[in-house]
Amino acid sequence: MRIKKGLTGLIVGALMLGLLAGCVGKNETNGGDNGGGAAAGKVKLTMWGAVPPENGPQEVVDTWNAEHPDIQVEYVRFVNDDDGNLKLDTALSTGQNVDLYVNYTLTNLDKRIKGGTALDLGEFTDYNIDEKMGEDAASWKVDGKYYGMPTKKNAAFFALNMKALDQAGLSVPTAWTWDEAREYALKLKSAGFKYGLVQHTASYVDPLDSVLVKNGYVKADGTSNLDDPLVTKWLETLNGMMKEDATTPPLGEQLTSKMPVENMFLGGESAMINIGEWLIRTSNNMTEFPRDWKIAFAPVPRLAAQEADMVKSGGLGDFIAINSKSKNKEAAWEFLKWYADGGMMPMAAGGRLPSSNAVDQQTAIDHLLGDYADSYDKESLEFVLYGDETPTFVRSIAQEVVDLRAQEYEKFFLGNQTAEVTVQNMVKRHNDWLKQNQ
């Protein structure tokens, strides 16, 4: 389941200025300060990322800087939203100090490649990304090239209250369907929970993409495949859990209340949550969220009947690119390799597990769980992180398609149109988009 007496003085002064200028030029050739104010002879790199410095990045750069006095790195945070990404794109396009930067979506990466600010890493031959990161790395290739390196292992899973499972006589699934998850939600709700399942709205659409990555977003005739029967099944299953079973929050309530679903799970209001590895940042906060029960983990359920037809959200993330306009590409490359092959380990405590096979899995898990390893079912965690061999995908469809789907299915979950009309509208709008983008 990142030449007179006065004139002589002038000549001598000019000669001295020329010598000084030559010295400055020599230092810049050897690295300079990249406009960042570093001492002569040193290279200064600037890396932009969205993770708050205190959640690992500052420790990473401090460790590197202590070990590499000739190459110093500064971390700059941007928020991973529209405004934050615009700030990064503006810095890249106007030649501000950006040597390395993290991409969180293929859409943003593609825009930066087209803008000429992402370096083709094919010019470096001393590191094989495919071998180090595995086959999941290929989903980040653009026209067969790597314009950066995926460094983080993504994990999407269900976290479950193990105490509640035991009381309800339910096992921890290793493969299951949405129908089975619906049954679990019913049984767990009846055990005294307000909800059987909670999830972030960003996770809602993963089952759709699982189906459409496998079956195709577009049919052989070039038309939309958003009317795949499993799309309707997803709509009806989740709607039934909201309205018939009352085992998951109605979308309207969740949107208006900005429901803190992680707090609800850790606070004992819900027995299950559809989430990812970042949960553990919060679940390790025993001061704010004390608990006397273990958290178990299960793969996200599938809509398809056959396990072989499942493709799960996940793959690799935190795709770090080198700015093609950087004055210190080689130094940036040295830092990137070090970061990927273990230098990023302080990020693990915040849920960012290294994807490189140069990193020991158990060490990564130990950093992830910290002092609270005993409050997790480690066997099921190791399975969802490293044991589950289900193929993965990274969403790569255009944002316009993501948006039009959401606009339609939200109308359905809010009770403003039927499932049939919802599918028809998604197909029509997708077909219109396909015609405009041929």
PDB file of C-alpha atoms in Angstrom, residues 62-322:
ATOM      1  CA  ASP A  62      31.037  30.534   7.961  1.00  0.00           C
ATOM      2  CA  THR A  63      32.471  27.017   7.703  1.00  0.00           C
ATOM      3  CA  TRP A  64      33.596  27.556   4.096  1.00  0.00           C
ATOM      4  CA  ASN A  65      35.107  30.984   4.910  1.00  0.00           C
ATOM      5  CA  ALA A  66      37.094  29.561   7.823  1.00  0.00           C
ATOM      6  CA  GLU A  67      38.516  26.825   5.579  1.00  0.00           C
ATOM      7  CA  HIS A  68      39.072  28.992   2.457  1.00  0.00           C
ATOM      8  CA  PRO A  69      40.574  32.398   3.414  1.00  0.00           C
ATOM      9  CA  ASP A  70      41.288  33.123  -0.273  1.00  0.00           C
ATOM     10  CA  ILE A  71      37.647  32.737  -1.310  1.00  0.00           C
ATOM     11  CA  GLN A  72      35.087  34.368   0.945  1.00  0.00           C
ATOM     12  CA  VAL A  73      31.342  33.895   0.519  1.00  0.00           C
ATOM     13  CA  GLU A  74      28.545  36.216   1.587  1.00  0.00           C
ATOM     14  CA  TYR A  75      24.975  34.987   1.793  1.00  0.00           C
ATOM     15  CA  VAL A  76      22.114  37.255   0.734  1.00  0.00           C
ATOM     16  CA  ARG A  77      18.551  36.248   1.406  1.00  0.00           C
ATOM     17  CA  PHE A  78      15.617  36.879  -0.917  1.00  0.00           C
ATOM     18  CA  VAL A  79      12.086  35.726  -0.247  1.00  0.00           C
ATOM     19  CA  ASN A  80      10.903  33.009  -2.617  1.00  0.00           C
ATOM     20  CA  ASP A  81       7.780  34.786  -3.845  1.00  0.00           C
ATOM     21  CA  ASP A  82       7.000  36.982  -6.869  1.00  0.00           C
ATOM     22  CA  ASP A  83       8.512  40.105  -5.299  1.00  0.00           C
ATOM     23  CA  GLY A  84      11.580  38.248  -4.056  1.00  0.00           C
ATOM     24  CA  ASN A  85      12.267  36.599  -7.394  1.00  0.00           C
ATOM     25  CA  LEU A  86      11.834  39.978  -9.136  1.00  0.00           C
ATOM     26  CA  LYS A  87      14.462  41.396  -6.755  1.00  0.00           C
ATOM     27  CA  LEU A  88      16.882  38.611  -7.723  1.00  0.00           C
ATOM     28  CA  ASP A  89      16.138  38.974 -11.448  1.00  0.00           C
ATOM     29  CA  THR A  90      16.706  42.738 -11.237  1.00  0.00           C
ATOM     30  CA  ALA A  91      20.042  42.179  -9.480  1.00  0.00           C
ATOM     31  CA  LEU A  92      21.067  39.704 -12.183  1.00  0.00           C
ATOM     32  CA  SER A  93      20.016  41.904 -15.110  1.00  0.00           C
ATOM     33  CA  THR A  94      21.601  45.097 -13.717  1.00  0.00           C
ATOM     34  CA  GLY A  95      24.954  43.518 -12.875  1.00  0.00           C
ATOM     35  CA  GLN A  96      24.717  43.658  -9.119  1.00  0.00           C
ATOM     36  CA  ASN A  97      26.821  41.281  -7.022  1.00  0.00           C
ATOM     37  CA  VAL A  98      25.323  37.849  -7.639  1.00  0.00           C
ATOM     38  CA  ASP A  99      27.742  34.981  -8.221  1.00  0.00           C
ATOM     39  CA  LEU A 100      25.533  32.061  -7.268  1.00  0.00           C
ATOM     40  CA  TYR A 101      21.795  31.883  -6.739  1.00  0.00           C
ATOM     41  CA  VAL A 102      19.201  29.275  -5.911  1.00  0.00           C
ATOM     42  CA  ASN A 103      16.302  28.496  -8.256  1.00  0.00           C
ATOM     43  CA  TYR A 104      13.223  26.920  -6.736  1.00  0.00           C
ATOM     44  CA  THR A 105      11.205  26.341  -9.920  1.00  0.00           C
ATOM     45  CA  LEU A 106      11.973  25.354 -13.490  1.00  0.00           C
ATOM     46  CA  THR A 107       9.893  28.315 -14.660  1.00  0.00           C
ATOM     47  CA  ASN A 108      12.210  30.837 -12.983  1.00  0.00           C
ATOM     48  CA  LEU A 109      15.300  28.935 -14.129  1.00  0.00           C
ATOM     49  CA  ASP A 110      14.129  28.960 -17.762  1.00  0.00           C
ATOM     50  CA  LYS A 111      13.574  32.730 -17.617  1.00  0.00           C
ATOM     51  CA  ARG A 112      17.107  33.266 -16.262  1.00  0.00           C
ATOM     52  CA  ILE A 113      18.666  31.011 -18.895  1.00  0.00           C
ATOM     53  CA  LYS A 114      16.916  33.009 -21.626  1.00  0.00           C
ATOM     54  CA  GLY A 115      18.129  36.208 -19.922  1.00  0.00           C
ATOM     55  CA  GLY A 116      21.725  34.958 -20.184  1.00  0.00           C
ATOM     56  CA  THR A 117      22.393  34.886 -16.464  1.00  0.00           C
ATOM     57  CA  ALA A 118      22.801  31.137 -15.909  1.00  0.00           C
ATOM     58  CA  LEU A 119      26.116  29.501 -16.792  1.00  0.00           C
ATOM     59  CA  ASP A 120      26.186  26.229 -18.730  1.00  0.00           C
ATOM     60  CA  LEU A 121      28.109  23.992 -16.350  1.00  0.00           C
ATOM     61  CA  GLY A 122      29.241  21.840 -19.274  1.00  0.00           C
ATOM     62  CA  GLU A 123      32.442  23.919 -19.383  1.00  0.00           C
ATOM     63  CA  PHE A 124      33.522  22.157 -16.185  1.00  0.00           C
ATOM     64  CA  THR A 125      34.524  18.508 -16.581  1.00  0.00           C
ATOM     65  CA  ASP A 126      35.639  17.510 -13.087  1.00  0.00           C
ATOM     66  CA  TYR A 127      32.214  16.702 -11.629  1.00  0.00           C
ATOM     67  CA  ASN A 128      29.532  14.431 -13.055  1.00  0.00           C
ATOM     68  CA  ILE A 129      26.143  15.722 -11.918  1.00  0.00           C
ATOM     69  CA  ASP A 130      24.248  12.704 -13.226  1.00  0.00           C
ATOM     70  CA  GLU A 131      26.469  10.291 -11.331  1.00  0.00           C
ATOM     71  CA  LYS A 132      26.482  12.296  -8.111  1.00  0.00           C
ATOM     72  CA  MET A 133      22.809  13.222  -8.021  1.00  0.00           C
ATOM     73  CA  GLY A 134      21.201  10.266  -9.761  1.00  0.00           C
ATOM     74  CA  GLU A 135      18.596  10.079 -12.488  1.00  0.00           C
ATOM     75  CA  ASP A 136      16.234  12.542 -10.796  1.00  0.00           C
ATOM     76  CA  ALA A 137      18.688  15.358 -11.620  1.00  0.00           C
ATOM     77  CA  ALA A 138      17.800  15.093 -15.320  1.00  0.00           C
ATOM     78  CA  SER A 139      14.459  16.804 -14.785  1.00  0.00           C
ATOM     79  CA  TRP A 140      16.428  20.062 -14.310  1.00  0.00           C
ATOM     80  CA  LYS A 141      18.184  19.799 -17.694  1.00  0.00           C
ATOM     81  CA  VAL A 142      17.257  22.421 -20.293  1.00  0.00           C
ATOM     82  CA  ASP A 143      17.961  21.404 -23.890  1.00  0.00           C
ATOM     83  CA  GLY A 144      20.131  18.629 -22.494  1.00  0.00           C
ATOM     84  CA  LYS A 145      22.334  20.973 -20.456  1.00  0.00           C
ATOM     85  CA  TYR A 146      22.798  21.715 -16.781  1.00  0.00           C
ATOM     86  CA  TYR A 147      22.659  25.430 -16.052  1.00  0.00           C
ATOM     87  CA  GLY A 148      23.180  24.730 -12.380  1.00  0.00           C
ATOM     88  CA  MET A 149      23.160  21.880  -9.913  1.00  0.00           C
ATOM     89  CA  PRO A 150      20.255  20.418  -7.931  1.00  0.00           C
ATOM     90  CA  THR A 151      21.455  20.051  -4.365  1.00  0.00           C
ATOM     91  CA  LYS A 152      18.466  19.104  -2.234  1.00  0.00           C
ATOM     92  CA  LYS A 153      16.468  15.935  -2.031  1.00  0.00           C
ATOM     93  CA  ASN A 154      12.769  16.750  -2.109  1.00  0.00           C
ATOM     94  CA  ALA A 155      10.381  14.534  -0.253  1.00  0.00           C
ATOM     95  CA  ALA A 156       6.609  14.634  -0.271  1.00  0.00           C
ATOM     96  CA  PHE A 157       4.836  12.343   2.170  1.00  0.00           C
ATOM     97  CA  PHE A 158       2.011  11.864   4.609  1.00  0.00           C
ATOM     98  CA  ALA A 159       3.023  12.312   8.251  1.00  0.00           C
ATOM     99  CA  LEU A 160       0.828  10.358  10.618  1.00  0.00           C
ATOM    100  CA  ASN A 161       0.136  10.298  14.334  1.00  0.00           C
ATOM    101  CA  MET A 162       1.488   6.844  15.181  1.00  0.00           C
ATOM    102  CA  LYS A 163      -0.312   6.677  18.503  1.00  0.00           C
ATOM    103  CA  ALA A 164      -3.604   7.242  16.716  1.00  0.00           C
ATOM    104  CA  LEU A 165      -2.762   4.583  14.138  1.00  0.00           C
ATOM    105  CA  ASP A 166      -2.082   2.057  16.858  1.00  0.00           C
ATOM    106  CA  GLN A 167      -5.312   2.873  18.656  1.00  0.00           C
ATOM    107  CA  ALA A 168      -7.294   2.506  15.432  1.00  0.00           C
ATOM    108  CA  GLY A 169      -5.545  -0.730  14.522  1.00  0.00           C
ATOM    109  CA  LEU A 170      -4.070   0.770  11.340  1.00  0.00           C
ATOM    110  CA  SER A 171      -0.640  -0.024   9.913  1.00  0.00           C
ATOM    111  CA  VAL A 172       1.803   2.494   8.376  1.00  0.00           C
ATOM    112  CA  PRO A 173       1.271   2.260   4.589  1.00  0.00           C
ATOM    113  CA  THR A 174       4.169   1.783   2.188  1.00  0.00           C
ATOM    114  CA  ALA A 175       1.955   2.123  -0.904  1.00  0.00           C
ATOM    115  CA  TRP A 176      -1.724   3.069  -0.998  1.00  0.00           C
ATOM    116  CA  THR A 177      -4.508   4.727  -2.936  1.00  0.00           C
ATOM    117  CA  TRP A 178      -6.568   7.844  -2.246  1.00  0.00           C
ATOM    118  CA  ASP A 179      -9.534   5.584  -1.587  1.00  0.00           C
ATOM    119  CA  GLU A 180      -7.564   3.879   1.177  1.00  0.00           C
ATOM    120  CA  ALA A 181      -6.358   7.238   2.540  1.00  0.00           C
ATOM    121  CA  ARG A 182     -10.001   8.338   2.657  1.00  0.00           C
ATOM    122  CA  GLU A 183     -10.853   5.290   4.741  1.00  0.00           C
ATOM    123  CA  TYR A 184      -7.919   6.006   7.090  1.00  0.00           C
ATOM    124  CA  ALA A 185      -9.156   9.595   7.498  1.00  0.00           C
ATOM    125  CA  LEU A 186     -12.602   8.379   8.472  1.00  0.00           C
ATOM    126  CA  LYS A 187     -11.334   5.896  11.019  1.00  0.00           C
ATOM    127  CA  LEU A 188      -8.872   8.372  12.538  1.00  0.00           C
ATOM    128  CA  LYS A 189     -11.452  11.141  12.782  1.00  0.00           C
ATOM    129  CA  SER A 190     -13.754   8.816  14.643  1.00  0.00           C
ATOM    130  CA  ALA A 191     -10.935   8.213  17.145  1.00  0.00           C
ATOM    131  CA  GLY A 192     -11.399  11.757  18.462  1.00  0.00           C
ATOM    132  CA  PHE A 193      -9.653  14.018  15.937  1.00  0.00           C
ATOM    133  CA  LYS A 194     -11.284  17.070  14.378  1.00  0.00           C
ATOM    134  CA  TYR A 195      -9.885  16.027  10.990  1.00  0.00           C
ATOM    135  CA  GLY A 196      -8.391  12.875   9.604  1.00  0.00           C
ATOM    136  CA  LEU A 197      -6.245  14.792   7.077  1.00  0.00           C
ATOM    137  CA  VAL A 198      -5.002  18.363   6.596  1.00  0.00           C
ATOM    138  CA  GLN A 199      -2.816  19.679   3.787  1.00  0.00           C
ATOM    139  CA  HIS A 200      -1.422  22.926   2.407  1.00  0.00           C
ATOM    140  CA  THR A 201      -3.339  24.167  -0.633  1.00  0.00           C
ATOM    141  CA  ALA A 202      -0.053  23.958  -2.598  1.00  0.00           C
ATOM    142  CA  SER A 203      -0.223  20.183  -2.160  1.00  0.00           C
ATOM    143  CA  TYR A 204      -3.762  19.887  -3.531  1.00  0.00           C
ATOM    144  CA  VAL A 205      -2.691  19.668  -7.161  1.00  0.00           C
ATOM    145  CA  ASP A 206       0.076  17.077  -6.775  1.00  0.00           C
ATOM    146  CA  PRO A 207      -2.268  14.156  -7.506  1.00  0.00           C
ATOM    147  CA  LEU A 208      -3.306  15.838 -10.795  1.00  0.00           C
ATOM    148  CA  ASP A 209       0.306  16.276 -11.881  1.00  0.00           C
ATOM    149  CA  SER A 210       1.094  12.709 -10.867  1.00  0.00           C
ATOM    150  CA  VAL A 211      -1.565  11.505 -13.292  1.00  0.00           C
ATOM    151  CA  LEU A 212      -0.711  13.940 -16.088  1.00  0.00           C
ATOM    152  CA  VAL A 213       3.064  13.415 -15.937  1.00  0.00           C
ATOM    153  CA  LYS A 214       2.342   9.731 -16.456  1.00  0.00           C
ATOM    154  CA  ASN A 215      -0.495  10.015 -18.994  1.00  0.00           C
ATOM    155  CA  GLY A 216       0.488  13.307 -20.650  1.00  0.00           C
ATOM    156  CA  TYR A 217      -0.793  16.857 -20.263  1.00  0.00           C
ATOM    157  CA  VAL A 218      -1.603  16.805 -23.963  1.00  0.00           C
ATOM    158  CA  LYS A 219      -3.150  14.031 -26.028  1.00  0.00           C
ATOM    159  CA  ALA A 220      -1.684  12.622 -29.227  1.00  0.00           C
ATOM    160  CA  ASP A 221      -3.871  14.973 -31.275  1.00  0.00           C
ATOM    161  CA  GLY A 222      -2.411  18.021 -29.494  1.00  0.00           C
ATOM    162  CA  THR A 223      -5.433  18.786 -27.348  1.00  0.00           C
ATOM    163  CA  SER A 224      -5.684  19.063 -23.589  1.00  0.00           C
ATOM    164  CA  ASN A 225      -5.709  15.924 -21.490  1.00  0.00           C
ATOM    165  CA  LEU A 226      -7.164  17.650 -18.439  1.00  0.00           C
ATOM    166  CA  ASP A 227     -10.240  15.512 -18.912  1.00  0.00           C
ATOM    167  CA  ASP A 228      -8.363  12.338 -17.973  1.00  0.00           C
ATOM    168  CA  PRO A 229     -10.842  10.298 -15.899  1.00  0.00           C
ATOM    169  CA  LEU A 230      -8.509  10.403 -12.903  1.00  0.00           C
ATOM    170  CA  VAL A 231      -8.810  14.196 -12.835  1.00  0.00           C
ATOM    171  CA  THR A 232     -12.509  13.790 -12.139  1.00  0.00           C
ATOM    172  CA  LYS A 233     -11.778  11.088  -9.579  1.00  0.00           C
ATOM    173  CA  TRP A 234      -9.462  13.474  -7.719  1.00  0.00           C
ATOM    174  CA  LEU A 235     -12.073  16.212  -7.682  1.00  0.00           C
ATOM    175  CA  GLU A 236     -14.778  13.930  -6.393  1.00  0.00           C
ATOM    176  CA  THR A 237     -12.590  12.160  -3.816  1.00  0.00           C
ATOM    177  CA  LEU A 238     -11.298  15.324  -2.173  1.00  0.00           C
ATOM    178  CA  ASN A 239     -14.702  16.981  -2.344  1.00  0.00           C
ATOM    179  CA  GLY A 240     -16.253  13.955  -0.685  1.00  0.00           C
ATOM    180  CA  MET A 241     -13.713  14.130   2.125  1.00  0.00           C
ATOM    181  CA  MET A 242     -14.574  17.810   2.621  1.00  0.00           C
ATOM    182  CA  LYS A 243     -18.335  17.643   2.453  1.00  0.00           C
ATOM    183  CA  GLU A 244     -19.556  14.105   2.969  1.00  0.00           C
ATOM    184  CA  ASP A 245     -17.000  12.750   5.418  1.00  0.00           C
ATOM    185  CA  ALA A 246     -15.919  16.057   7.035  1.00  0.00           C
ATOM    186  CA  THR A 247     -12.481  14.481   7.409  1.00  0.00           C
ATOM    187  CA  THR A 248     -10.557  17.343   5.769  1.00  0.00           C
ATOM    188  CA  PRO A 249     -11.216  21.111   5.988  1.00  0.00           C
ATOM    189  CA  PRO A 250     -13.459  22.687   3.342  1.00  0.00           C
ATOM    190  CA  LEU A 251     -11.346  24.769   0.960  1.00  0.00           C
ATOM    191  CA  GLY A 252     -13.358  27.934   1.660  1.00  0.00           C
ATOM    192  CA  GLU A 253     -12.679  27.696   5.367  1.00  0.00           C
ATOM    193  CA  GLN A 254      -9.020  26.949   4.786  1.00  0.00           C
ATOM    194  CA  LEU A 255      -8.561  29.955   2.468  1.00  0.00           C
ATOM    195  CA  THR A 256     -10.406  32.468   4.641  1.00  0.00           C
ATOM    196  CA  SER A 257      -8.784  31.385   7.896  1.00  0.00           C
ATOM    197  CA  LYS A 258      -5.259  30.873   6.466  1.00  0.00           C
ATOM    198  CA  MET A 259      -5.392  27.638   8.384  1.00  0.00           C
ATOM    199  CA  PRO A 260      -2.060  26.692  10.066  1.00  0.00           C
ATOM    200  CA  VAL A 261      -2.188  23.031   9.060  1.00  0.00           C
ATOM    201  CA  GLU A 262       1.204  22.092  10.547  1.00  0.00           C
ATOM    202  CA  ASN A 263       0.110  23.467  13.906  1.00  0.00           C
ATOM    203  CA  MET A 264      -3.123  21.496  13.645  1.00  0.00           C
ATOM    204  CA  PHE A 265      -1.289  18.236  13.043  1.00  0.00           C
ATOM    205  CA  LEU A 266       1.323  18.782  15.747  1.00  0.00           C
ATOM    206  CA  GLY A 267      -1.323  20.064  18.133  1.00  0.00           C
ATOM    207  CA  GLY A 268      -3.393  16.927  17.794  1.00  0.00           C
ATOM    208  CA  GLU A 269      -6.337  18.304  15.815  1.00  0.00           C
ATOM    209  CA  SER A 270      -5.557  16.176  12.762  1.00  0.00           C
ATOM    210  CA  ALA A 271      -4.191  12.655  12.603  1.00  0.00           C
ATOM    211  CA  MET A 272      -2.503  13.031   9.189  1.00  0.00           C
ATOM    212  CA  ILE A 273      -0.906  15.784   7.088  1.00  0.00           C
ATOM    213  CA  ASN A 274       0.166  15.831   3.444  1.00  0.00           C
ATOM    214  CA  ILE A 275       3.484  17.693   3.545  1.00  0.00           C
ATOM    215  CA  GLY A 276       7.245  17.421   2.969  1.00  0.00           C
ATOM    216  CA  GLU A 277      10.534  17.264   4.825  1.00  0.00           C
ATOM    217  CA  TRP A 278      10.231  20.862   6.087  1.00  0.00           C
ATOM    218  CA  LEU A 279       7.702  19.612   8.648  1.00  0.00           C
ATOM    219  CA  ILE A 280      10.578  18.444  10.831  1.00  0.00           C
ATOM    220  CA  ARG A 281      11.791  22.043  11.373  1.00  0.00           C
ATOM    221  CA  THR A 282       8.548  22.576  13.248  1.00  0.00           C
ATOM    222  CA  SER A 283       8.031  19.161  14.762  1.00  0.00           C
ATOM    223  CA  ASN A 284      11.457  19.407  16.438  1.00  0.00           C
ATOM    224  CA  ASN A 285      10.229  22.514  18.255  1.00  0.00           C
ATOM    225  CA  MET A 286       9.105  20.682  21.344  1.00  0.00           C
ATOM    226  CA  THR A 287       8.801  23.907  23.332  1.00  0.00           C
ATOM    227  CA  GLU A 288       6.035  25.243  21.129  1.00  0.00           C
ATOM    228  CA  PHE A 289       4.653  21.901  20.026  1.00  0.00           C
ATOM    229  CA  PRO A 290       5.175  19.345  22.813  1.00  0.00           C
ATOM    230  CA  ARG A 291       3.910  15.852  22.041  1.00  0.00           C
ATOM    231  CA  ASP A 292       4.021  12.427  23.580  1.00  0.00           C
ATOM    232  CA  TRP A 293       3.517  10.521  20.324  1.00  0.00           C
ATOM    233  CA  LYS A 294       5.723   9.473  17.470  1.00  0.00           C
ATOM    234  CA  ILE A 295       5.384  10.697  13.903  1.00  0.00           C
ATOM    235  CA  ALA A 296       5.271   8.007  11.240  1.00  0.00           C
ATOM    236  CA  PHE A 297       5.597   8.544   7.496  1.00  0.00           C
ATOM    237  CA  ALA A 298       3.910   7.130   4.411  1.00  0.00           C
ATOM    238  CA  PRO A 299       4.160   7.816   0.678  1.00  0.00           C
ATOM    239  CA  VAL A 300       1.564  10.168  -0.798  1.00  0.00           C
ATOM    240  CA  PRO A 301      -1.327   8.005  -2.024  1.00  0.00           C
ATOM    241  CA  ARG A 302      -2.011   7.461  -5.715  1.00  0.00           C
ATOM    242  CA  LEU A 303      -5.122   7.940  -7.821  1.00  0.00           C
ATOM    243  CA  ALA A 304      -4.158   5.204 -10.265  1.00  0.00           C
ATOM    244  CA  ALA A 305      -5.293   1.692  -9.453  1.00  0.00           C
ATOM    245  CA  GLN A 306      -1.913   0.103 -10.223  1.00  0.00           C
ATOM    246  CA  GLU A 307       1.189   0.914  -8.180  1.00  0.00           C
ATOM    247  CA  ALA A 308       3.305   0.739 -11.358  1.00  0.00           C
ATOM    248  CA  ASP A 309       1.396   3.751 -12.728  1.00  0.00           C
ATOM    249  CA  MET A 310       2.361   6.021  -9.816  1.00  0.00           C
ATOM    250  CA  VAL A 311       4.717   8.973 -10.339  1.00  0.00           C
ATOM    251  CA  LYS A 312       5.200  11.047  -7.197  1.00  0.00           C
ATOM    252  CA  SER A 313       6.007  14.681  -6.536  1.00  0.00           C
ATOM    253  CA  GLY A 314       9.549  15.056  -5.327  1.00  0.00           C
ATOM    254  CA  GLY A 315      12.750  14.804  -7.310  1.00  0.00           C
ATOM    255  CA  LEU A 316      15.527  17.239  -6.504  1.00  0.00           C
ATOM    256  CA  GLY A 317      15.416  20.940  -5.647  1.00  0.00           C
ATOM    257  CA  ASP A 318      17.454  23.970  -4.551  1.00  0.00           C
ATOM    258  CA  PHE A 319      18.951  24.248  -8.047  1.00  0.00           C
ATOM    259  CA  ILE A 320      22.031  26.450  -7.650  1.00  0.00           C
ATOM    260  CA  ALA A 321      23.173  28.338 -10.743  1.00  0.00           C
ATOM    261  CA  ILE A 322      26.357  30.326 -11.356  1.00  0.00           C
TER     262      ILE A 322
END
